[in-house]
Short mmCIF file of C-alpha atoms in Angstrom, two decimals:
data_model
loop_
_atom_site.label_atom_id
_atom_site.label_comp_id
_atom_site.label_asym_id
_atom_site.label_seq_id
_atom_site.Cartn_x
_atom_site.Cartn_y
_atom_site.Cartn_z
CA MET A 1 84.99 158.96 139.94
CA PHE A 2 88.30 157.49 141.32
CA LYS A 3 91.21 157.62 139.04
CA GLU A 4 94.22 156.84 140.76
CA ASN A 5 97.23 159.17 140.76
CA GLU A 6 94.19 162.04 140.33
CA ASN A 7 94.39 163.58 143.67
CA ILE A 8 97.55 162.75 145.04
CA LYS A 9 100.37 165.26 145.52
CA ILE A 10 103.77 165.96 144.50
CA TRP A 11 105.33 166.30 148.50
CA GLN A 12 103.22 162.59 149.08
CA ARG A 13 105.28 161.54 145.30
CA LEU A 14 108.26 162.80 147.10
CA VAL A 15 107.62 161.03 150.88
CA SER A 16 106.78 157.72 148.79
CA SER A 17 110.41 157.59 147.08
CA SER A 18 112.32 158.82 149.43
CA THR A 19 110.83 156.73 152.00
CA GLY A 20 111.41 153.66 149.61
CA ALA A 21 115.16 154.66 148.96
CA ILE A 22 116.23 154.70 152.36
CA VAL A 23 114.75 152.04 152.98
CA THR A 24 116.25 149.38 150.08
CA SER A 25 118.89 150.92 150.38
CA ILE A 26 119.17 149.59 153.84
CA ILE A 27 118.25 145.94 152.64
CA VAL A 28 120.69 145.74 149.95
CA THR A 29 123.68 147.71 151.16
CA PRO A 30 125.15 144.14 153.13
CA LEU A 31 125.26 142.24 150.05
CA ASP A 32 127.32 144.56 148.30
CA VAL A 33 129.32 144.98 151.46
CA ILE A 34 130.19 141.03 151.60
CA LYS A 35 131.10 141.15 147.72
CA ILE A 36 133.35 143.59 148.04
CA ARG A 37 135.11 142.35 150.98
CA MET A 38 135.27 139.20 148.96
CA GLN A 39 136.76 141.44 146.00
CA ALA A 40 139.11 142.43 148.97
CA GLN A 41 140.47 139.39 148.94
CA SER A 42 140.58 137.40 146.00
CA LYS A 43 141.94 140.76 143.80
CA PRO A 44 143.43 143.39 146.38
CA ILE A 45 143.42 146.75 144.89
CA SER A 46 146.17 149.56 144.93
CA SER A 47 145.60 151.71 147.29
CA GLY A 48 144.73 154.97 145.45
CA ASP A 49 142.37 153.10 143.20
CA CYS A 50 139.36 153.01 142.87
CA PHE A 51 136.28 149.94 143.13
CA ILE A 52 132.16 150.20 143.09
CA TYR A 53 130.04 150.64 145.52
CA CYS A 54 126.11 149.76 144.32
CA ASN A 55 123.22 149.33 147.24
CA GLY A 56 121.32 148.03 144.73
CA LEU A 57 119.32 151.96 143.43
CA MET A 58 122.52 153.45 142.09
CA ASP A 59 126.73 152.70 141.80
CA HIS A 60 129.01 154.89 143.61
CA LEU A 61 133.27 155.01 142.68
CA CYS A 62 135.50 154.40 145.94
CA GLN A 63 138.42 155.06 146.38
CA TYR A 64 140.77 152.46 148.53
CA VAL A 65 142.77 153.85 150.79
CA ASN A 66 145.30 152.53 152.83
CA GLY A 67 143.82 150.79 156.74
CA ASN A 68 145.67 152.71 158.59
CA ASN A 69 145.63 156.12 157.64
CA LYS A 70 142.76 157.75 159.85
CA GLN A 71 141.75 160.59 157.90
CA PHE A 72 139.92 157.54 156.20
CA SER A 73 138.85 155.54 158.94
CA ASN A 74 135.30 155.05 157.75
CA ALA A 75 136.84 153.57 154.64
CA GLN A 76 138.48 150.99 156.52
CA TRP A 77 135.27 148.76 155.84
CA TYR A 78 136.64 146.91 152.96
CA LYS A 79 140.44 146.49 154.09
CA LYS A 80 139.72 144.93 157.42
CA PRO A 81 142.25 141.47 158.40
CA LEU A 82 139.23 138.46 157.44
CA LYS A 83 139.73 134.88 155.40
CA PHE A 84 136.30 134.29 153.74
CA THR A 85 135.39 130.83 151.73
CA ASN A 86 131.69 131.62 150.52
CA THR A 87 129.57 134.07 150.69
CA PHE A 88 128.05 133.08 153.68
CA ASP A 89 131.09 131.98 155.92
CA ALA A 90 131.65 135.41 155.39
CA LEU A 91 128.51 136.72 156.62
CA GLN A 92 128.89 134.84 159.33
CA LYS A 93 132.91 136.06 160.65
CA VAL A 94 131.39 139.95 159.48
CA VAL A 95 129.08 140.16 161.74
CA LYS A 96 130.83 137.89 164.53
CA THR A 97 134.39 139.60 164.39
CA GLU A 98 133.01 142.80 163.53
CA GLY A 99 129.17 143.15 164.59
CA VAL A 100 125.69 143.46 162.38
CA LEU A 101 125.39 147.39 161.86
CA SER A 102 129.41 146.43 160.14
CA LEU A 103 127.06 144.75 157.50
CA TRP A 104 126.19 149.22 156.72
CA SER A 105 129.38 149.72 156.23
CA GLY A 106 129.60 153.16 154.18
CA LEU A 107 125.82 153.40 154.05
CA SER A 108 125.43 156.90 154.70
CA PRO A 109 127.61 158.56 152.30
CA THR A 110 125.83 156.45 149.74
CA LEU A 111 122.60 158.02 150.65
CA ILE A 112 123.84 161.56 150.11
CA LEU A 113 123.33 160.79 146.50
CA ALA A 114 121.16 157.97 146.63
CA VAL A 115 118.61 159.75 148.42
CA PRO A 116 117.63 162.55 145.40
CA GLN A 117 118.72 160.12 142.32
CA VAL A 118 115.89 157.82 143.22
CA VAL A 119 112.78 160.64 144.41
CA ILE A 120 113.70 162.46 140.90
CA TYR A 121 113.82 158.84 139.46
CA TYR A 122 110.53 157.78 140.96
CA THR A 123 109.04 161.33 141.26
CA LEU A 124 109.07 162.35 138.12
CA ASN A 125 108.04 158.77 136.09
CA ASP A 126 105.24 158.37 138.12
CA TRP A 127 104.25 162.09 137.46
CA LEU A 128 104.39 161.99 133.90
CA LYS A 129 102.69 158.87 133.39
CA TYR A 130 99.59 160.65 134.68
CA ALA A 131 100.92 163.85 133.15
CA THR A 132 100.74 162.44 129.76
CA GLY A 133 97.24 160.58 129.98
CA TYR A 134 98.41 157.03 131.01
CA GLU A 135 96.81 156.69 134.48
CA ASN A 136 92.87 158.37 132.06
CA TYR A 137 94.15 154.76 129.46
CA LYS A 138 94.88 152.63 132.38
CA LEU A 139 91.94 153.78 133.50
CA ALA A 140 89.47 153.41 130.76
CA THR A 141 91.04 149.20 130.23
CA SER A 142 90.31 148.09 133.04
CA GLN A 143 86.39 149.95 132.39
CA HIS A 144 86.13 148.48 129.19
CA SER A 145 85.35 151.03 128.09
CA LEU A 146 87.41 150.61 125.22
CA SER A 147 88.47 147.82 121.78
CA VAL A 148 89.44 144.75 122.10
CA ASP A 149 92.79 145.82 120.27
CA HIS A 150 93.36 148.45 122.31
CA ILE A 151 92.90 146.38 125.68
CA ASN A 152 95.85 143.88 124.27
CA PHE A 153 97.76 146.74 123.08
CA ASN A 154 97.81 150.69 121.89
CA GLN A 155 100.39 153.78 121.83
CA LYS A 156 99.99 154.18 124.83
CA ASP A 157 101.59 151.49 126.06
CA LEU A 158 104.34 153.38 125.08
CA LEU A 159 103.90 155.71 127.18
CA PRO A 160 105.48 154.00 130.59
CA PRO A 161 109.27 153.13 129.03
CA LEU A 162 109.19 156.58 127.70
CA CYS A 163 108.39 158.98 130.77
CA GLY A 164 110.82 156.24 132.77
CA THR A 165 113.27 157.13 129.68
CA ILE A 166 112.79 160.35 130.35
CA ALA A 167 113.42 160.11 134.28
CA ARG A 168 115.64 158.22 134.52
CA PHE A 169 117.83 160.81 132.03
CA VAL A 170 116.85 163.87 133.97
CA ALA A 171 118.14 161.81 137.74
CA GLN A 172 121.69 161.00 136.28
CA THR A 173 121.96 164.33 134.51
CA THR A 174 121.29 165.54 137.67
CA ILE A 175 123.22 164.06 140.39
CA ALA A 176 126.44 163.27 138.05
CA PRO A 177 128.44 166.27 138.87
CA LEU A 178 127.63 165.31 142.59
CA GLU A 179 128.95 162.10 142.26
CA LEU A 180 132.20 163.64 140.12
CA LEU A 181 132.33 166.05 143.35
CA ARG A 182 132.36 163.58 145.49
CA THR A 183 135.26 161.46 143.63
CA LYS A 184 137.77 164.70 143.75
CA MET A 185 136.73 165.43 147.11
CA GLN A 186 137.92 162.47 148.55
CA SER A 187 140.81 162.17 146.64
CA LYS A 188 142.03 165.45 148.23
CA LYS A 189 141.11 164.83 151.78
CA LEU A 190 138.83 167.63 151.33
CA SER A 191 135.08 168.48 153.26
CA TYR A 192 132.02 169.79 152.03
CA PHE A 193 132.62 173.22 153.09
CA GLU A 194 134.94 173.48 150.40
CA ILE A 195 132.24 171.99 147.64
CA LYS A 196 132.60 175.65 145.65
CA ASN A 197 136.12 175.74 145.04
CA ILE A 198 136.17 172.16 143.81
CA THR A 199 133.37 173.11 141.00
CA SER A 200 135.33 176.26 140.29
CA SER A 201 138.32 174.66 139.97
CA ALA A 202 136.66 171.90 137.77
CA ILE A 203 134.98 174.22 135.00
CA GLN A 204 137.95 175.91 134.68
CA GLN A 205 140.26 173.14 133.35
CA GLY A 206 137.42 171.47 131.46
CA GLY A 207 134.66 173.21 131.18
CA PHE A 208 131.15 173.00 132.59
CA SER A 209 130.68 169.86 130.86
CA VAL A 210 133.49 167.66 133.25
CA LEU A 211 130.92 167.96 135.55
CA TRP A 212 129.09 165.16 133.29
CA ARG A 213 131.93 162.77 132.17
CA GLY A 214 130.93 159.19 132.48
CA LEU A 215 127.93 159.81 132.20
CA GLY A 216 127.36 157.70 128.21
CA PRO A 217 128.29 154.66 130.07
CA THR A 218 125.65 154.94 132.68
CA MET A 219 122.74 156.31 130.77
CA TRP A 220 123.65 153.04 128.15
CA ARG A 221 122.76 150.31 130.78
CA ASP A 222 120.44 152.53 132.82
CA LEU A 223 117.83 153.40 129.94
CA PRO A 224 117.38 150.19 127.71
CA TYR A 225 116.88 148.77 131.72
CA SER A 226 114.68 151.91 132.36
CA ILE A 227 112.30 151.41 129.12
CA ALA A 228 112.47 147.17 129.83
CA LEU A 229 111.48 146.97 133.69
CA TRP A 230 108.10 150.10 132.57
CA SER A 231 107.17 148.00 129.42
CA ILE A 232 106.79 144.85 131.26
CA TYR A 233 105.73 146.04 134.92
CA ASP A 234 103.17 148.67 133.34
CA TYR A 235 101.42 145.95 131.17
CA LEU A 236 101.40 143.44 133.14
CA LYS A 237 99.80 145.30 136.17
CA ARG A 238 96.88 147.20 133.20
CA ARG A 239 96.17 144.07 132.15
CA HIS A 240 95.29 142.55 135.20
CA LEU A 241 93.55 145.65 135.87
CA ILE A 242 91.15 144.72 132.79
CA ASN A 243 88.80 142.74 134.99
CA ARG A 244 88.40 144.03 138.31
CA ASP A 245 86.29 146.97 138.38
CA CYS A 246 87.50 150.48 140.14
CA CYS A 247 86.68 151.26 143.19
CA ILE A 248 89.38 152.48 145.54
CA GLU A 249 90.66 149.02 146.60
CA GLU A 250 90.31 147.37 143.36
CA TYR A 251 91.90 149.90 141.39
CA PHE A 252 94.95 148.71 142.69
CA VAL A 253 96.84 145.50 142.29
CA PRO A 254 97.20 143.26 145.08
CA TYR A 255 100.82 143.03 147.42
CA ASN A 256 101.50 139.90 145.82
CA LEU A 257 101.18 141.02 142.32
CA ILE A 258 103.29 144.14 142.58
CA ILE A 259 105.91 142.37 143.78
CA LEU A 260 106.25 139.04 141.19
CA TYR A 261 105.28 141.91 137.89
CA SER A 262 108.37 144.62 139.24
CA ALA A 263 110.49 140.82 139.57
CA CYS A 264 109.48 140.66 135.75
CA GLY A 265 110.42 143.79 134.99
CA ALA A 266 113.87 143.09 136.73
CA VAL A 267 115.18 139.98 135.49
CA VAL A 268 114.00 140.96 132.26
CA ALA A 269 116.38 144.35 132.07
CA GLY A 270 118.53 142.85 133.81
CA ILE A 271 119.13 140.88 131.59
CA ILE A 272 119.25 143.27 128.22
CA SER A 273 121.51 145.85 130.22
CA HIS A 274 123.92 143.20 131.88
CA PRO A 275 126.99 143.85 129.12
CA PHE A 276 126.57 147.23 129.34
CA ASP A 277 126.47 147.31 133.19
CA VAL A 278 129.68 145.26 132.55
CA THR A 279 130.85 147.93 130.67
CA LYS A 280 130.06 150.83 132.66
CA THR A 281 131.68 149.09 135.69
CA HIS A 282 135.06 148.72 134.05
CA ARG A 283 135.11 152.19 132.58
CA GLN A 284 133.72 153.68 135.93
CA ILE A 285 136.32 152.51 137.35
CA GLU A 286 138.61 153.59 134.65
CA LEU A 287 137.37 157.30 134.75
CA GLY A 288 137.24 156.81 138.46
CA ASN A 289 141.13 156.43 138.56
CA ALA A 290 141.35 158.97 135.90
CA ILE A 291 140.30 161.58 138.12
CA LEU A 292 142.42 160.09 140.98
CA HIS A 293 145.68 160.31 138.57
CA ASN A 294 145.34 162.90 136.39
CA THR A 295 145.17 160.03 133.35
CA LYS A 296 143.20 159.27 130.42
CA ILE A 297 140.36 157.09 129.65
CA THR A 298 139.66 155.05 126.27
CA SER A 299 136.41 156.55 123.81
CA SER A 300 132.84 155.04 123.33
CA THR A 301 131.42 152.97 125.89
CA TRP A 302 130.75 150.53 122.01
CA LYS A 303 134.38 150.48 121.61
CA TYR A 304 135.48 149.39 125.14
CA LEU A 305 132.49 146.97 124.38
CA ARG A 306 133.73 145.27 121.95
CA THR A 307 137.76 145.61 123.30
CA LEU A 308 136.48 143.73 126.03
CA ARG A 309 133.97 140.77 123.90
CA LYS A 310 137.11 140.59 122.09
CA THR A 311 139.69 140.06 124.50
CA ASN A 312 138.29 138.04 127.18
CA GLY A 313 135.30 136.02 124.87
CA PHE A 314 131.10 136.40 124.51
CA SER A 315 131.10 135.26 128.34
CA SER A 316 132.62 138.01 129.75
CA LEU A 317 129.80 140.57 128.69
CA PHE A 318 127.73 138.41 131.44
CA SER A 319 129.90 137.62 134.11
CA GLY A 320 129.31 138.83 137.29
CA PHE A 321 125.41 137.87 136.03
CA ASN A 322 123.89 136.80 138.85
CA PRO A 323 124.50 138.84 142.49
CA ARG A 324 123.59 141.86 140.10
CA ILE A 325 120.81 140.37 138.85
CA LEU A 326 119.75 138.43 142.65
CA ARG A 327 120.68 142.15 143.45
CA VAL A 328 118.45 144.07 141.20
CA VAL A 329 115.17 142.41 141.71
CA ILE A 330 116.32 142.96 145.42
CA ALA A 331 115.85 146.64 145.53
CA THR A 332 113.72 147.26 142.32
CA THR A 333 110.90 145.09 143.47
CA THR A 334 111.64 146.56 147.62
CA MET A 335 111.76 149.32 146.15
CA ILE A 336 108.42 149.73 143.35
CA THR A 337 105.98 147.91 146.50
CA ILE A 338 107.28 150.70 148.95
CA PHE A 339 106.46 153.32 146.72
CA GLU A 340 103.29 151.56 145.14
CA THR A 341 101.85 151.06 148.77
CA ILE A 342 102.85 154.76 150.38
CA LYS A 343 101.01 155.82 147.37
CA LYS A 344 97.94 153.99 147.87
CA ALA A 345 97.95 155.24 151.47
CA PHE A 346 98.16 158.88 150.35
CA ILE A 347 95.36 158.49 147.93
CA LYS A 348 93.25 156.63 149.90
CA PHE A 349 93.77 159.47 153.00
CA ASN A 350 93.21 162.42 150.48
CA THR A 351 89.97 160.70 148.92
CA GLU A 352 88.23 160.05 151.96
CA ASN A 353 89.28 163.16 152.95
CA HIS A 354 87.95 165.24 150.30
#
């Protein structure tokens, strides 16, 4: 009997997730490059301060430097003197003046952290759903071997959000020290070969916990997002399989439905997590400036959330909603579709050669 994920190896999951991470970053990066260029025009950032760079899969804290500083020649892309009126105008001018490749400025350093994080997240999430028995439960549903009540909802439907939450927590916890060290390296103009000295210095000053400084705001945003995304995506996917037979071809959800289900999950998850994303962005920039300039930061995420709402109104919690939702939906649907496609190819290959 064919069972999804039964004969897929860990390295095949790794290939699926890493390919998805690279392709998604390439597709989504131009959106954030244009956004940052327009933000730099409308609200100039002081040299030495931080801003957020997002490739659709994860955020990166970058230091804004003087465009004439030769030591930061790779970071000059966001301070080139062009005047933009709107997104489309910015896209045209950047391509015409600087070339198409300028739309992928800053891609290389982000991939250093984006690929490992996404690989851990998707690989662990997929493996956990198999290890906890969710895939067998999904198979039983599609074979009509469960009661009507179980087909509508069952406690095992809680497994995808649980697995997604665990996977996201592990991925963020693993990568957080690297992101913090990267910010320090950038501020001190150090090479990657000096990372051992940076690590020792950080631990001596604040203990091991300093390596996970600022992880809280990220978790407040990403864990609710993962819960909503995988709850909706996997439930819709399982419901589709109720009226399908379990041969290899029919067990897999068609690509158009994968895109639809992942988009639905991404939109709902994006709405739920957006206030935390706004707060996280503000606090991450504050944290970056604190790291670079040795200043203090505010206390909790909830306190910052209340302060932001009280100072700027409830609408401020949803500032930048449209561009973020667009980026999130594109990134999520692309990543899930590529991951499922390559995984399906591996499963078919393994089954045929078993």
